[in-house]
Amino acid sequence: MSQSRSTAEDVARRAGVAQSTVSRVFSNSSRISEATRQKVLQAARELAYRPNNFARSLVTKQSLLVGIVMERISTAFSPYVLEKLTLKLQESGYNVLLFNVSQALSADDLLPSALDYQVDALITTSSVVSPEMADVYAKFKTPLILFNRRINNQTVNTVSADDYHGGKMAAEAMIKAGVKRAAFISGPENTSTTQDRGQGFFEGWELQDFARPRQIVGDYSYQSGFDVACQLWDDDSTLDGIFAVSDLMAVGAIDALRHKLGLRVPEDVQVIGFDDIPGAARLAYQLTTIRIDVDLMVNKTVELLQRCLTDKTKEVEQIVTPVTYVERKSLVVKI
Amino acid sequence: MSQSRSTAEDVARRAGVAQSTVSRVFSNSSRISEATRQKVLQAARELAYRPNNFARSLVTKQSLLVGIVMERISTAFSPYVLEKLTLKLQESGYNVLLFNVSQALSADDLLPSALDYQVDALITTSSVVSPEMADVYAKFKTPLILFNRRINNQTVNTVSADDYHGGKMAAEAMIKAGVKRAAFISGPENTSTTQDRGQGFFEGWELQDFARPRQIVGDYSYQSGFDVACQLWDDDSTLDGIFAVSDLMAVGAIDALRHKLGLRVPEDVQVIGFDDIPGAARLAYQLTTIRIDVDLMVNKTVELLQRCLTDKTKEVEQIVTPVTYVERKSLVVKI
DNA sequence: AACGATTGTGCATGCGCATGCACGCCTCTA
DNA sequence: TAGAGGCGTGCATGCGCATGCACAATCGTT
């Protein structure tokens, strides 16, 4: 901040009006004669005046700030979510305060400090948010929305994809594609996407009385997909199918299969992912996957957010968006 | 914001002290006896008190907020930059206000509104920042740092890679690799990275008295790399080398060559990129590239920022970080 | 035993703005 | 021509906090 910033008071003096008049011009709330409006705007221009949002928020109790708490900002399709959310929010007149979950700073550390900045609402994609945090936000009457995440034993606003059915669809597709010995590459067990997609997946197999596929844990990154695939085939080279809980891991696995293990995809091993990230469609991969509709999720999120802000007493919503099976070349269903 | 948030006043009342004492405890500035400190903290805990950063900033003239203005947040290695910057900034006690440049909102629109939020400094990776904006920031005494960008005819703080030499190195590598008929896939002409990398690249060729390679304009995206490569070979199928100004476009071009045009990389066409994004090293691509040191750039940026904040009268700095040639399989130098 | 130095706390004020209230002026109607 | 009813503006106040100053209590010193 600068010590030499001009204030509404300065503008008022120069325009020969009261500070309150300047304020009225800039919050264009009430009736101001065109003449004084111009006078004020002129003076403001000359002084390069800009209203101080902090002072304004202090009075109005509205920061027009939305907090976003994310982990692994650069991974998978987090960047797309962030970009679209930010865009949407800006269009709606909000600005974004971004928090990066790291080893040092957990979501539970970050959420309170968002509160210090008076965010009007908070969206998080972090996998680990304690139920207590939800309580804190409830206490502060600040809407909290979990994006692409659930949280156990707690009613919180939630926008997610239909992970359970997506998992099920993946299992069905694999079965129809003729996969006999499948492996499931998951994320950490405490993430809701892994839980839900995995549950749907396993139930899909069991429905057909097939043996439960082996599960191996990755961390959603390309490299972990690669490594875990190597490990899998090291243990059992008769596997013929992979369901990866994220496209990025699927792609890592494909590279391992093709360029490290000397296997062909889909001839030797069929692979299906989840998310449909840009990159899944690349001709180098042509990944069959379960698509989640990020645009829709973002739109629903911002709409929900606005509803929360308009009606503070609104009850919690849990929005689930549909997923679709997208068939490309890495796994194809034989009819 | 909530209407029912407890204030320092509330805490003071409950602890039986003055508001100023509460303030002193939370800004742990001056001497407070251990007894009252505990009394205050206890009361604060009971009331779930958190200091209001806006009110605080209004007095201290320090928001501890840093603005980041970005375009194409999800593209290329922007996400990595954002992630690392945010992390570093958080470690240094700052929080990040994120602005997304879009068609609707240009950097020149966004920069002033960052000022409204009293950011202590601003970092932008946006390619288009008008010199006037730099003046505005100077007037408001708010440090402005361009990341990976230059700006013409203006002295602004700048942290960038040695794009010019990188371009030159790319040319040299291509020549040594035996490329005779090269093409240059650039970004939009008004971006400084395209200008500098391109200039270095062309000068590298001219040094060897080789013909000036053809230039074609992309937009830094995977798809544009793909499309532009198709177009290139459509015009002239005798080309045998590509320098793409970004890895993402290089990768798009490789996919087009291999999977659309039926060419082999590197046997038929050699490809070199720029950036060394994660993904360049994938076995599916093994992209030879010019690496920029993002970590170093981020560190330099945050250090520069702190210097600016400490010494408001400090003069502008232009920091250039070295680049390195990373050889993988898509282009290899014959000795 | 008396006095200056030190430490801990309260009081008052102001940061820059929004907003309820009062008031003066003008227009319209009867 | 007088009164009613807008409309436009100024005044005063408070949002939640930090901080300079004053002052009481405690300590150490001679």
XYZ file of C-alpha atoms (C1' of nucleotides) in Angstrom:
730
model
C 0.000 0.000 0.000
C 1.065 3.458 -0.623
C 1.122 6.256 1.872
C 0.267 8.805 -0.764
C -2.948 7.424 -2.076
C -5.694 9.958 -2.429
C -8.886 9.410 -0.514
C -12.521 10.250 -0.976
C -11.842 13.187 1.297
C -9.223 14.549 -1.098
C -11.535 14.195 -4.031
C -14.337 15.882 -2.122
C -12.172 18.842 -1.274
C -11.049 19.275 -4.838
C -14.554 18.967 -6.218
C -15.973 21.231 -3.542
C -18.408 18.669 -2.179
C -18.702 16.474 0.887
C -16.955 13.134 1.251
C -20.283 11.409 1.409
C -21.111 12.735 -2.027
C -17.954 11.235 -3.427
C -18.826 7.962 -1.819
C -22.273 8.101 -3.380
C -20.854 8.703 -6.792
C -18.567 5.695 -6.548
C -21.041 3.303 -5.047
C -23.558 4.769 -7.486
C -26.273 3.974 -5.054
C -28.407 7.033 -4.712
C -29.512 10.018 -6.679
C -26.765 12.388 -7.557
C -27.232 15.226 -10.031
C -25.401 14.738 -13.263
C -23.527 18.002 -12.714
C -21.940 17.037 -9.396
C -21.318 13.520 -10.612
C -19.191 14.876 -13.432
C -17.453 17.299 -11.109
C -16.568 14.460 -8.758
C -15.450 12.099 -11.498
C -13.264 14.806 -12.925
C -11.611 15.486 -9.605
C -11.191 11.774 -9.043
C -9.537 11.387 -12.377
C -7.120 14.189 -11.670
C -6.135 12.621 -8.380
C -6.081 9.065 -9.704
C -8.499 8.180 -6.976
C -9.618 4.618 -6.428
C -11.884 3.549 -3.580
C -10.230 1.498 -0.883
C -11.983 -1.850 -0.896
C -10.906 -2.656 2.618
C -12.498 0.412 4.103
C -15.546 -0.228 2.010
C -15.797 -3.837 3.125
C -15.370 -2.850 6.710
C -18.624 -0.957 6.450
C -20.615 -3.055 4.054
C -19.577 -6.407 5.512
C -19.080 -7.697 2.029
C -15.632 -8.371 0.668
C -16.638 -9.660 -2.752
C -13.801 -12.090 -2.195
C -14.127 -15.817 -2.626
C -11.464 -18.106 -1.253
C -10.285 -21.120 -3.203
C -8.310 -23.733 -1.344
C -6.574 -26.196 -3.605
C -3.947 -28.821 -3.408
C -1.755 -29.861 -6.291
C -2.796 -26.850 -8.320
C -0.749 -27.957 -11.260
C -1.897 -31.546 -11.385
C -4.452 -33.263 -13.599
C -7.286 -30.937 -14.305
C -6.997 -28.735 -11.271
C -5.643 -25.944 -13.449
C -8.750 -26.063 -15.627
C -10.995 -25.970 -12.639
C -9.101 -23.062 -11.231
C -9.132 -21.175 -14.491
C -12.816 -21.635 -15.051
C -13.810 -20.944 -11.498
C -11.791 -17.767 -11.437
C -13.245 -16.657 -14.708
C -16.819 -17.318 -13.663
C -16.296 -15.664 -10.334
C -14.817 -12.589 -11.935
C -17.747 -12.379 -14.285
C -20.018 -12.385 -11.275
C -18.125 -9.550 -9.674
C -16.069 -11.571 -7.249
C -12.347 -11.847 -6.876
C -10.370 -14.871 -5.895
C -8.104 -15.403 -2.949
C -6.038 -18.464 -3.687
C -4.636 -20.821 -1.079
C -2.232 -23.592 -1.869
C -2.376 -26.645 0.337
C 1.110 -27.983 0.991
C 2.953 -30.123 3.459
C 3.534 -27.106 5.612
C 0.034 -25.698 5.340
C -2.924 -28.064 5.424
C -6.421 -27.143 4.394
C -7.309 -26.950 8.050
C -4.597 -24.343 8.521
C -5.609 -22.357 5.492
C -9.350 -22.241 5.926
C -9.232 -20.079 9.047
C -6.847 -17.619 7.504
C -9.242 -17.230 4.600
C -11.752 -16.182 7.201
C -9.372 -13.470 8.368
C -9.603 -11.982 4.928
C -13.346 -11.877 5.238
C -14.045 -14.063 2.247
C -17.716 -14.083 1.381
C -17.498 -17.776 0.616
C -14.980 -20.531 0.202
C -14.551 -23.287 -2.340
C -12.168 -26.100 -1.752
C -10.960 -28.991 -3.833
C -8.769 -30.253 -1.104
C -9.258 -33.867 -0.303
C -8.793 -33.494 3.366
C -11.104 -31.132 5.133
C -11.956 -31.982 8.676
C -15.586 -31.926 9.757
C -14.588 -29.417 12.416
C -13.681 -26.939 9.709
C -17.134 -27.205 8.295
C -18.414 -26.303 11.740
C -16.154 -23.293 11.963
C -17.443 -21.999 8.662
C -20.996 -22.632 9.749
C -20.309 -20.673 12.913
C -18.952 -17.778 10.907
C -21.893 -18.034 8.562
C -19.556 -18.297 5.602
C -20.705 -20.642 2.877
C -18.341 -23.515 2.235
C -18.465 -25.563 -0.926
C -16.562 -28.753 -1.533
C -15.708 -29.206 -5.171
C -15.367 -32.729 -6.406
C -15.182 -33.976 -2.859
C -17.366 -35.447 -0.212
C -16.830 -35.319 3.473
C -17.997 -37.988 5.845
C -20.651 -37.592 8.492
C -21.276 -34.014 7.757
C -23.699 -31.981 5.770
C -21.769 -29.576 3.648
C -22.425 -28.013 0.285
C -20.997 -30.267 -2.300
C -20.620 -30.313 -6.049
C -19.257 -33.506 -7.436
C -19.403 -35.861 -10.341
C -21.243 -39.125 -10.120
C -18.106 -40.968 -9.149
C -19.860 -44.093 -7.994
C -21.656 -44.672 -11.282
C -18.594 -43.687 -13.212
C -16.684 -46.438 -11.475
C -19.448 -48.855 -12.256
C -19.497 -47.833 -15.887
C -15.764 -48.406 -16.086
C -16.198 -51.941 -14.762
C -18.979 -52.669 -17.220
C -16.966 -51.351 -20.117
C -13.985 -53.462 -19.148
C -16.082 -56.570 -18.885
C -17.675 -55.922 -22.255
C -14.265 -55.255 -23.697
C -13.254 -58.730 -22.665
C -10.871 -57.903 -19.873
C -10.399 -60.873 -17.581
C -7.658 -59.889 -15.198
C -7.932 -56.242 -14.310
C -6.055 -53.976 -11.942
C -7.333 -50.814 -10.284
C -4.918 -47.943 -9.883
C -6.347 -45.735 -7.178
C -5.415 -42.555 -5.410
C -4.791 -42.371 -1.662
C -7.486 -44.222 0.232
C -8.649 -41.214 2.165
C -9.789 -39.274 -0.892
C -13.448 -39.401 -1.656
C -12.986 -39.782 -5.389
C -10.938 -42.910 -4.897
C -13.470 -44.264 -2.443
C -16.492 -43.621 -4.621
C -15.032 -44.529 -7.971
C -13.476 -47.600 -6.443
C -16.666 -48.729 -4.791
C -18.635 -48.386 -8.016
C -15.901 -50.190 -9.865
C -15.736 -53.164 -7.537
C -19.483 -53.476 -7.338
C -19.597 -53.479 -11.105
C -17.346 -56.513 -11.187
C -19.144 -58.312 -8.443
C -22.427 -57.869 -10.233
C -21.035 -60.148 -12.921
C -19.559 -62.556 -10.418
C -16.067 -61.742 -11.538
C -13.156 -61.821 -9.128
C -12.298 -58.606 -7.369
C -9.514 -56.834 -9.285
C -6.331 -56.028 -7.513
C -5.993 -52.458 -6.176
C -2.764 -50.519 -6.077
C -2.357 -47.025 -4.710
C -0.928 -44.087 -6.641
C -1.020 -40.379 -5.942
C -2.868 -39.118 -9.021
C 0.339 -38.082 -10.775
C 1.651 -39.211 -14.152
C 4.755 -40.625 -12.568
C 2.883 -42.693 -10.046
C 0.772 -44.170 -12.834
C 3.938 -45.111 -14.610
C 5.649 -46.593 -11.574
C 2.665 -48.454 -10.322
C 2.073 -50.067 -13.704
C 5.650 -51.364 -13.722
C 5.165 -52.747 -10.261
C 1.911 -54.383 -11.246
C 3.390 -56.226 -14.201
C 6.426 -57.106 -12.218
C 4.140 -59.029 -9.889
C 1.818 -60.506 -12.462
C 2.440 -60.312 -16.172
C -0.874 -61.903 -17.089
C -2.937 -58.800 -16.375
C -4.891 -57.552 -19.352
C -6.681 -54.436 -18.168
C -6.261 -51.279 -16.082
C -8.767 -48.899 -14.611
C -7.011 -45.807 -13.361
C -8.883 -43.472 -11.104
C -7.480 -40.504 -13.013
C -6.537 -39.982 -16.642
C -3.132 -38.718 -15.721
C -2.279 -41.983 -14.024
C -3.814 -43.875 -16.927
C -1.565 -42.071 -19.333
C 1.436 -42.786 -17.150
C 0.482 -46.426 -17.118
C 0.131 -46.511 -20.910
C 3.600 -45.089 -21.350
C 4.983 -47.686 -18.979
C 3.216 -50.493 -20.778
C 4.276 -49.407 -24.218
C 7.702 -47.970 -23.754
C 8.993 -49.788 -20.721
C 7.251 -53.159 -20.639
C 7.005 -53.581 -24.404
C 3.278 -54.237 -24.332
C 0.674 -53.024 -26.774
C -2.374 -50.945 -25.833
C -5.109 -51.997 -26.459
C -4.050 -55.288 -28.039
C -2.298 -56.697 -24.964
C -3.694 -54.491 -22.258
C -6.816 -52.349 -22.314
C -6.833 -49.172 -20.311
C -9.615 -46.914 -19.123
C -9.216 -43.701 -17.188
C -11.402 -41.158 -15.443
C -11.864 -37.386 -15.897
C -11.287 -36.884 -19.605
C -8.555 -34.332 -19.216
C -7.383 -32.511 -22.305
C -4.539 -34.770 -23.232
C -6.622 -37.902 -22.994
C -7.745 -37.339 -26.564
C -4.229 -36.936 -27.926
C -3.528 -39.299 -30.776
C -0.563 -40.564 -28.803
C -2.942 -41.993 -26.210
C -6.547 -42.002 -27.423
C -7.644 -42.864 -23.952
C -11.036 -44.343 -23.316
C -12.350 -42.736 -20.183
C -15.229 -41.652 -17.994
C -15.795 -37.983 -18.632
C -16.750 -35.603 -15.897
C -18.293 -32.343 -16.981
C -16.037 -29.734 -15.464
C -17.807 -26.823 -17.061
C -21.090 -27.953 -15.668
C -19.589 -28.503 -12.247
C -18.068 -25.057 -12.242
C -21.310 -23.474 -13.324
C -23.261 -25.334 -10.685
C -20.701 -24.293 -8.118
C -20.935 -20.624 -8.891
C -24.720 -20.770 -9.022
C -24.810 -22.539 -5.699
C -22.451 -19.987 -4.290
C -24.673 -17.171 -5.374
C -27.685 -18.843 -3.869
C -25.801 -19.195 -0.600
C -24.871 -15.549 -0.641
C -28.375 -14.359 -1.354
C -30.056 -16.553 1.172
C -27.880 -17.021 4.198
C -30.310 -19.411 5.835
C -30.494 -21.709 2.853
C -29.976 -25.324 3.643
C -27.054 -27.332 2.402
C -27.114 -28.832 -1.072
C -25.333 -31.807 -2.500
C -25.134 -31.569 -6.246
C -24.091 -34.511 -8.336
C -23.364 -34.103 -12.022
C -23.583 -36.938 -14.525
C -20.598 -38.641 -16.087
C -20.377 -40.163 -19.537
C -18.476 -43.016 -21.057
C -16.147 -41.820 -23.808
C -14.764 -44.544 -25.963
C -11.538 -44.030 -27.841
C -8.886 -46.561 -28.698
C -7.285 -47.649 -25.447
C -10.258 -49.831 -24.579
C -13.079 -50.788 -26.869
C -16.239 -52.637 -26.111
C -17.025 -55.680 -28.268
C -20.739 -55.936 -28.766
C -18.855 -11.953 6.009
C -20.917 -12.638 8.987
C -22.825 -10.158 11.049
C -22.202 -12.102 14.203
C -18.449 -12.233 14.240
C -16.904 -11.386 17.561
C -14.579 -8.434 17.716
C -11.594 -7.429 19.763
C -14.031 -5.400 21.811
C -16.039 -8.519 22.686
C -12.929 -10.377 23.695
C -11.778 -7.455 25.780
C -15.057 -7.304 27.638
C -15.026 -11.003 28.387
C -11.399 -10.963 29.502
C -11.904 -7.816 31.535
C -9.296 -5.782 29.692
C -9.224 -2.971 27.157
C -9.597 -3.493 23.421
C -6.109 -2.205 22.898
C -4.761 -4.971 25.074
C -6.463 -7.564 22.949
C -4.984 -5.958 19.894
C -1.555 -6.088 21.445
C -1.869 -9.750 22.212
C -2.799 -10.578 18.644
C -0.231 -8.415 16.964
C 2.183 -9.621 19.608
C 4.023 -6.396 19.312
C 4.594 -5.060 22.756
C 5.085 -6.240 26.245
C 2.074 -7.981 27.734
C 2.232 -9.904 30.964
C 1.902 -13.620 30.577
C -1.142 -13.617 32.835
C -3.236 -11.225 30.775
C -2.047 -12.801 27.571
C -3.468 -16.117 28.686
C -6.654 -14.467 29.897
C -7.120 -12.819 26.514
C -6.295 -15.921 24.508
C -8.725 -17.907 26.583
C -11.518 -15.423 26.002
C -10.672 -15.303 22.313
C -10.865 -19.040 22.080
C -14.223 -19.100 23.758
C -15.578 -16.543 21.333
C -13.841 -18.023 18.293
C -12.309 -14.615 17.743
C -10.177 -13.915 14.702
C -8.742 -10.500 13.893
C -10.305 -8.774 10.923
C -7.525 -8.342 8.422
C -9.302 -5.550 6.628
C -9.564 -3.382 9.669
C -5.996 -4.216 10.489
C -4.776 -3.317 7.030
C -6.676 -0.104 7.086
C -4.498 1.008 9.937
C -1.206 -0.617 9.128
C -1.287 0.127 5.393
C -0.115 -3.378 4.723
C -2.413 -5.959 3.261
C 0.037 -8.840 3.057
C -1.684 -9.566 -0.211
C 0.130 -10.103 -3.464
C -1.782 -9.988 -6.714
C -1.053 -12.434 -9.494
C -2.385 -11.623 -12.926
C -2.244 -14.537 -15.320
C -3.609 -15.510 -18.639
C -4.204 -19.077 -19.736
C -3.759 -20.341 -16.215
C -4.169 -23.922 -17.306
C -1.768 -23.847 -20.217
C 1.785 -25.064 -20.547
C 3.609 -24.502 -17.332
C 1.551 -21.647 -15.987
C 0.039 -23.982 -13.425
C 3.480 -24.833 -12.099
C 4.420 -21.219 -11.881
C 1.239 -20.431 -10.077
C 1.615 -23.302 -7.690
C 5.177 -22.482 -6.801
C 4.630 -18.772 -6.542
C 1.664 -19.266 -4.268
C 3.573 -21.664 -2.117
C 6.593 -19.415 -1.786
C 4.457 -16.406 -1.079
C 2.525 -18.230 1.601
C 5.762 -19.289 3.202
C 6.763 -15.654 3.341
C 3.534 -14.688 5.021
C 1.709 -13.349 2.005
C -1.536 -14.412 0.478
C -2.437 -14.462 -3.151
C -5.160 -12.623 -4.966
C -5.570 -14.283 -8.322
C -6.766 -12.560 -11.467
C -7.550 -14.374 -14.661
C -6.999 -12.492 -17.876
C -9.750 -13.280 -20.372
C -11.348 -11.819 -23.447
C -13.683 -9.839 -21.264
C -11.052 -8.688 -18.782
C -7.636 -7.668 -20.017
C -4.608 -7.247 -17.843
C -5.097 -3.514 -18.105
C -8.581 -3.916 -16.650
C -7.452 -6.211 -13.898
C -4.386 -4.394 -12.669
C -6.300 -1.418 -11.321
C -8.814 -3.567 -9.511
C -5.939 -5.320 -7.810
C -4.989 -1.910 -6.528
C -8.451 -1.530 -5.026
C -7.695 -4.525 -2.879
C -4.573 -2.833 -1.644
C -2.185 -5.495 -2.840
C 1.300 -4.927 -1.499
C 2.733 -5.968 -4.829
C 1.713 -7.481 -8.109
C 3.181 -10.186 -10.287
C 1.972 -10.735 -13.788
C 2.689 -13.322 -16.413
C 0.378 -11.692 -18.849
C 1.920 -11.009 -22.193
C 0.162 -7.750 -22.755
C 0.707 -5.083 -20.150
C 0.626 -1.536 -21.365
C 3.428 0.801 -20.359
C 0.743 3.079 -18.900
C -0.089 0.411 -16.355
C 3.472 0.364 -15.201
C 3.130 4.087 -14.613
C -0.030 3.654 -12.623
C 1.675 1.177 -10.361
C 4.634 3.462 -9.995
C 2.282 6.276 -9.023
C 0.668 4.108 -6.390
C 4.091 3.005 -5.222
C 3.107 -0.619 -5.621
C 5.870 -2.888 -6.884
C 5.098 -4.552 -10.181
C 6.980 -7.579 -11.419
C 6.715 -9.075 -14.854
C 7.309 -12.788 -14.825
C 8.745 -14.322 -17.957
C 7.891 -11.188 -19.869
C 9.483 -8.033 -21.065
C 7.759 -4.801 -21.846
C 9.000 -2.349 -24.404
C 10.316 1.118 -23.737
C 9.758 0.909 -20.040
C 11.772 0.116 -17.003
C 9.879 -2.396 -14.967
C 10.949 -5.146 -12.641
C 11.375 -8.236 -14.690
C 12.287 -11.853 -14.092
C 12.729 -13.876 -17.204
C 14.662 -16.687 -18.763
C 17.400 -16.033 -21.231
C 15.048 -16.445 -24.144
C 17.364 -14.962 -26.701
C 20.199 -17.348 -25.998
C 17.785 -20.216 -25.684
C 16.581 -19.533 -29.192
C 20.144 -19.381 -30.404
C 20.980 -22.656 -28.712
C 18.001 -24.267 -30.388
C 19.260 -23.129 -33.783
C 22.732 -24.409 -33.075
C 21.442 -27.773 -31.925
C 19.306 -28.128 -35.038
C 22.202 -27.326 -37.279
C 24.437 -29.787 -35.497
C 21.679 -32.358 -35.701
C 21.762 -32.029 -39.442
C 18.483 -30.278 -40.000
C 18.432 -28.546 -43.367
C 14.919 -27.270 -43.820
C 13.525 -26.094 -40.513
C 10.277 -24.446 -39.500
C 9.673 -22.220 -36.495
C 6.377 -22.541 -34.683
C 5.951 -19.343 -32.728
C 3.371 -17.829 -30.422
C 1.564 -14.591 -31.197
C 3.980 -11.957 -32.457
C 3.246 -9.507 -29.675
C 4.506 -11.791 -26.922
C 7.988 -11.121 -25.698
C 8.930 -14.787 -25.439
C 8.145 -15.319 -29.086
C 10.061 -12.203 -30.018
C 13.164 -13.034 -28.034
C 13.296 -16.746 -28.675
C 12.589 -16.122 -32.317
C 15.260 -13.500 -32.650
C 17.876 -15.714 -31.065
C 16.763 -18.586 -33.235
C 16.984 -16.697 -36.500
C 20.285 -15.128 -35.641
C 21.609 -18.581 -34.848
C 20.798 -19.709 -38.372
C 22.128 -16.621 -39.999
C 25.416 -17.026 -38.182
C 25.907 -20.199 -40.193
C 24.698 -18.600 -43.389
C 21.728 -20.885 -43.509
C 18.463 -19.770 -45.040
C 15.978 -18.214 -42.692
C 13.505 -20.895 -41.552
C 9.850 -20.376 -42.191
C 7.815 -19.047 -39.274
C 4.228 -20.005 -38.527
C 2.159 -18.640 -35.683
C 0.451 -20.738 -33.045
C -1.070 -19.819 -29.710
C 1.064 -21.886 -27.343
C -1.556 -24.629 -27.064
C -1.194 -28.325 -27.860
C -3.893 -28.113 -30.482
C -2.307 -25.218 -32.284
C 0.983 -27.099 -32.424
C -0.855 -30.008 -33.957
C -2.775 -27.928 -36.487
C 0.117 -25.791 -37.514
C 2.315 -28.813 -38.147
C -0.306 -30.257 -40.475
C -0.492 -26.980 -42.300
C 3.269 -26.796 -42.578
C 3.620 -30.218 -44.163
C 0.651 -29.548 -46.337
C 2.618 -26.698 -47.863
C 6.009 -28.319 -47.969
C 6.604 -31.980 -47.249
C 10.375 -31.701 -47.463
C 10.768 -30.054 -44.094
C 12.976 -31.965 -41.694
C 12.983 -30.003 -38.469
C 10.787 -28.005 -36.101
C 11.617 -25.558 -33.391
C 8.529 -24.823 -31.327
C 8.577 -21.878 -29.011
C 6.868 -23.960 -26.346
C 7.019 -27.623 -25.440
C 3.289 -27.957 -25.546
C 3.207 -26.940 -29.190
C 6.204 -29.180 -29.864
C 4.338 -32.120 -28.441
C 1.268 -31.268 -30.496
C 3.452 -31.132 -33.575
C 5.015 -34.506 -32.794
C 1.605 -36.122 -32.510
C 0.589 -34.610 -35.820
C 3.762 -35.810 -37.503
C 3.545 -39.317 -36.144
C -0.125 -40.060 -36.016
C -1.547 -37.869 -38.720
C 1.190 -37.385 -41.266
C 2.787 -40.792 -40.841
C 6.253 -39.396 -40.263
C 8.845 -40.586 -37.825
C 10.421 -38.469 -35.119
C 13.386 -38.085 -35.074
C 14.217 -40.165 -38.159
C 12.230 -38.063 -40.630
C 11.748 -34.908 -38.671
C 13.672 -33.647 -35.691
C 11.851 -31.570 -33.106
C 13.066 -29.271 -30.374
C 10.893 -27.389 -27.911
C 11.297 -24.792 -25.212
C 10.452 -24.760 -21.468
C 10.948 -28.382 -20.453
C 7.512 -28.864 -19.036
C 6.808 -32.034 -17.135
C 5.472 -34.130 -19.945
C 8.365 -33.335 -22.218
C 10.280 -36.186 -20.644
C 7.509 -38.736 -21.130
C 8.687 -41.796 -22.973
C 5.942 -41.146 -25.495
C 7.723 -37.967 -26.558
C 11.233 -37.739 -25.164
C 11.388 -34.189 -26.281
C 14.706 -32.442 -26.707
C 14.242 -28.935 -25.411
C 15.644 -25.765 -23.921
C 14.975 -25.873 -20.224
C 14.053 -22.821 -18.267
C 14.532 -22.993 -14.541
C 11.110 -22.237 -13.157
C 12.087 -22.846 -9.569
C 14.926 -20.415 -9.850
C 12.720 -17.845 -11.514
C 10.109 -18.160 -8.827
C 12.691 -17.851 -6.094
C 14.225 -14.814 -7.724
C 10.774 -13.301 -8.090
C 9.861 -13.691 -4.473
C 13.246 -12.413 -3.358
C 12.917 -9.423 -5.631
C 9.460 -8.810 -4.305
C 10.683 -8.796 -0.753
C 13.448 -6.395 -1.638
C 10.879 -4.105 -3.213
C 8.709 -4.239 -0.128
C 11.541 -3.515 2.235
C 13.012 -0.700 0.247
C 10.318 1.284 -1.482
C 12.781 3.523 -3.238
C 14.775 0.665 -4.701
C 15.425 0.947 -8.379
C 14.047 -1.419 -10.956
C 15.773 -4.716 -11.617
C 15.792 -6.924 -14.655
C 16.746 -10.445 -13.764
C 17.608 -12.979 -16.411
C 18.001 -16.641 -15.536
C 20.050 -19.077 -17.580
C 18.593 -21.780 -19.788
C 20.073 -25.166 -20.592
C 19.963 -27.488 -23.532
C 18.386 -30.801 -22.622
C 18.867 -33.510 -25.151
C 16.481 -36.407 -25.328
C 15.393 -38.372 -28.363
C 13.358 -36.037 -30.552
C 16.462 -34.281 -31.774
C 20.002 -35.430 -31.326
C 23.202 -33.683 -32.144
C 25.698 -35.590 -34.267
C 29.193 -34.731 -33.200
C 13.050 5.297 53.133
C 12.602 7.857 49.017
C 13.023 8.413 44.190
C 13.900 7.405 39.210
C 13.519 3.612 35.876
C 10.874 0.105 34.015
C 6.892 -2.501 32.799
C 1.964 -3.236 31.876
C -2.468 -1.375 30.782
C -6.120 1.969 29.433
C -7.763 6.020 26.784
C -8.362 8.419 22.761
C -7.893 8.775 18.136
C -7.932 7.857 13.240
C -7.466 4.631 9.038
C -11.209 5.412 4.440
C -15.490 4.601 3.582
C -21.035 3.962 3.656
C -25.234 5.375 5.304
C -29.273 7.206 8.254
C -30.957 11.497 9.132
C -31.861 16.335 8.551
C -32.406 20.153 5.761
C -32.783 23.357 1.925
C -34.364 23.918 -2.605
C -37.394 23.296 -6.467
C -41.698 21.704 -8.727
C -46.423 20.815 -8.731
C -51.129 21.196 -7.234
C -55.282 23.410 -5.336
C -49.876 31.992 -3.279
C -49.254 28.663 0.110
C -48.455 24.043 1.217
C -47.135 19.237 0.036
C -43.908 16.369 -1.864
C -39.842 15.094 -4.051
C -34.822 15.567 -4.979
C -29.904 16.490 -3.953
C -26.489 17.288 -0.570
C -24.069 17.706 3.973
C -23.346 16.137 8.796
C -22.353 12.806 11.994
C -21.342 8.386 13.118
C -19.361 3.811 13.221
C -17.121 -0.438 10.939
C -12.677 -3.236 13.795
C -8.371 -2.480 14.606
C -3.367 -0.354 15.827
C -0.844 2.855 18.212
C 0.975 7.224 20.659
C 0.485 8.925 24.975
C -0.483 9.026 29.858
C -0.408 6.859 34.008
C -0.368 3.292 37.716
C 2.176 -0.318 39.650
C 6.349 -2.511 40.474
C 11.251 -2.771 40.800
C 15.960 -1.516 41.868
C 19.084 1.734 43.760
C 21.396 4.661 47.164
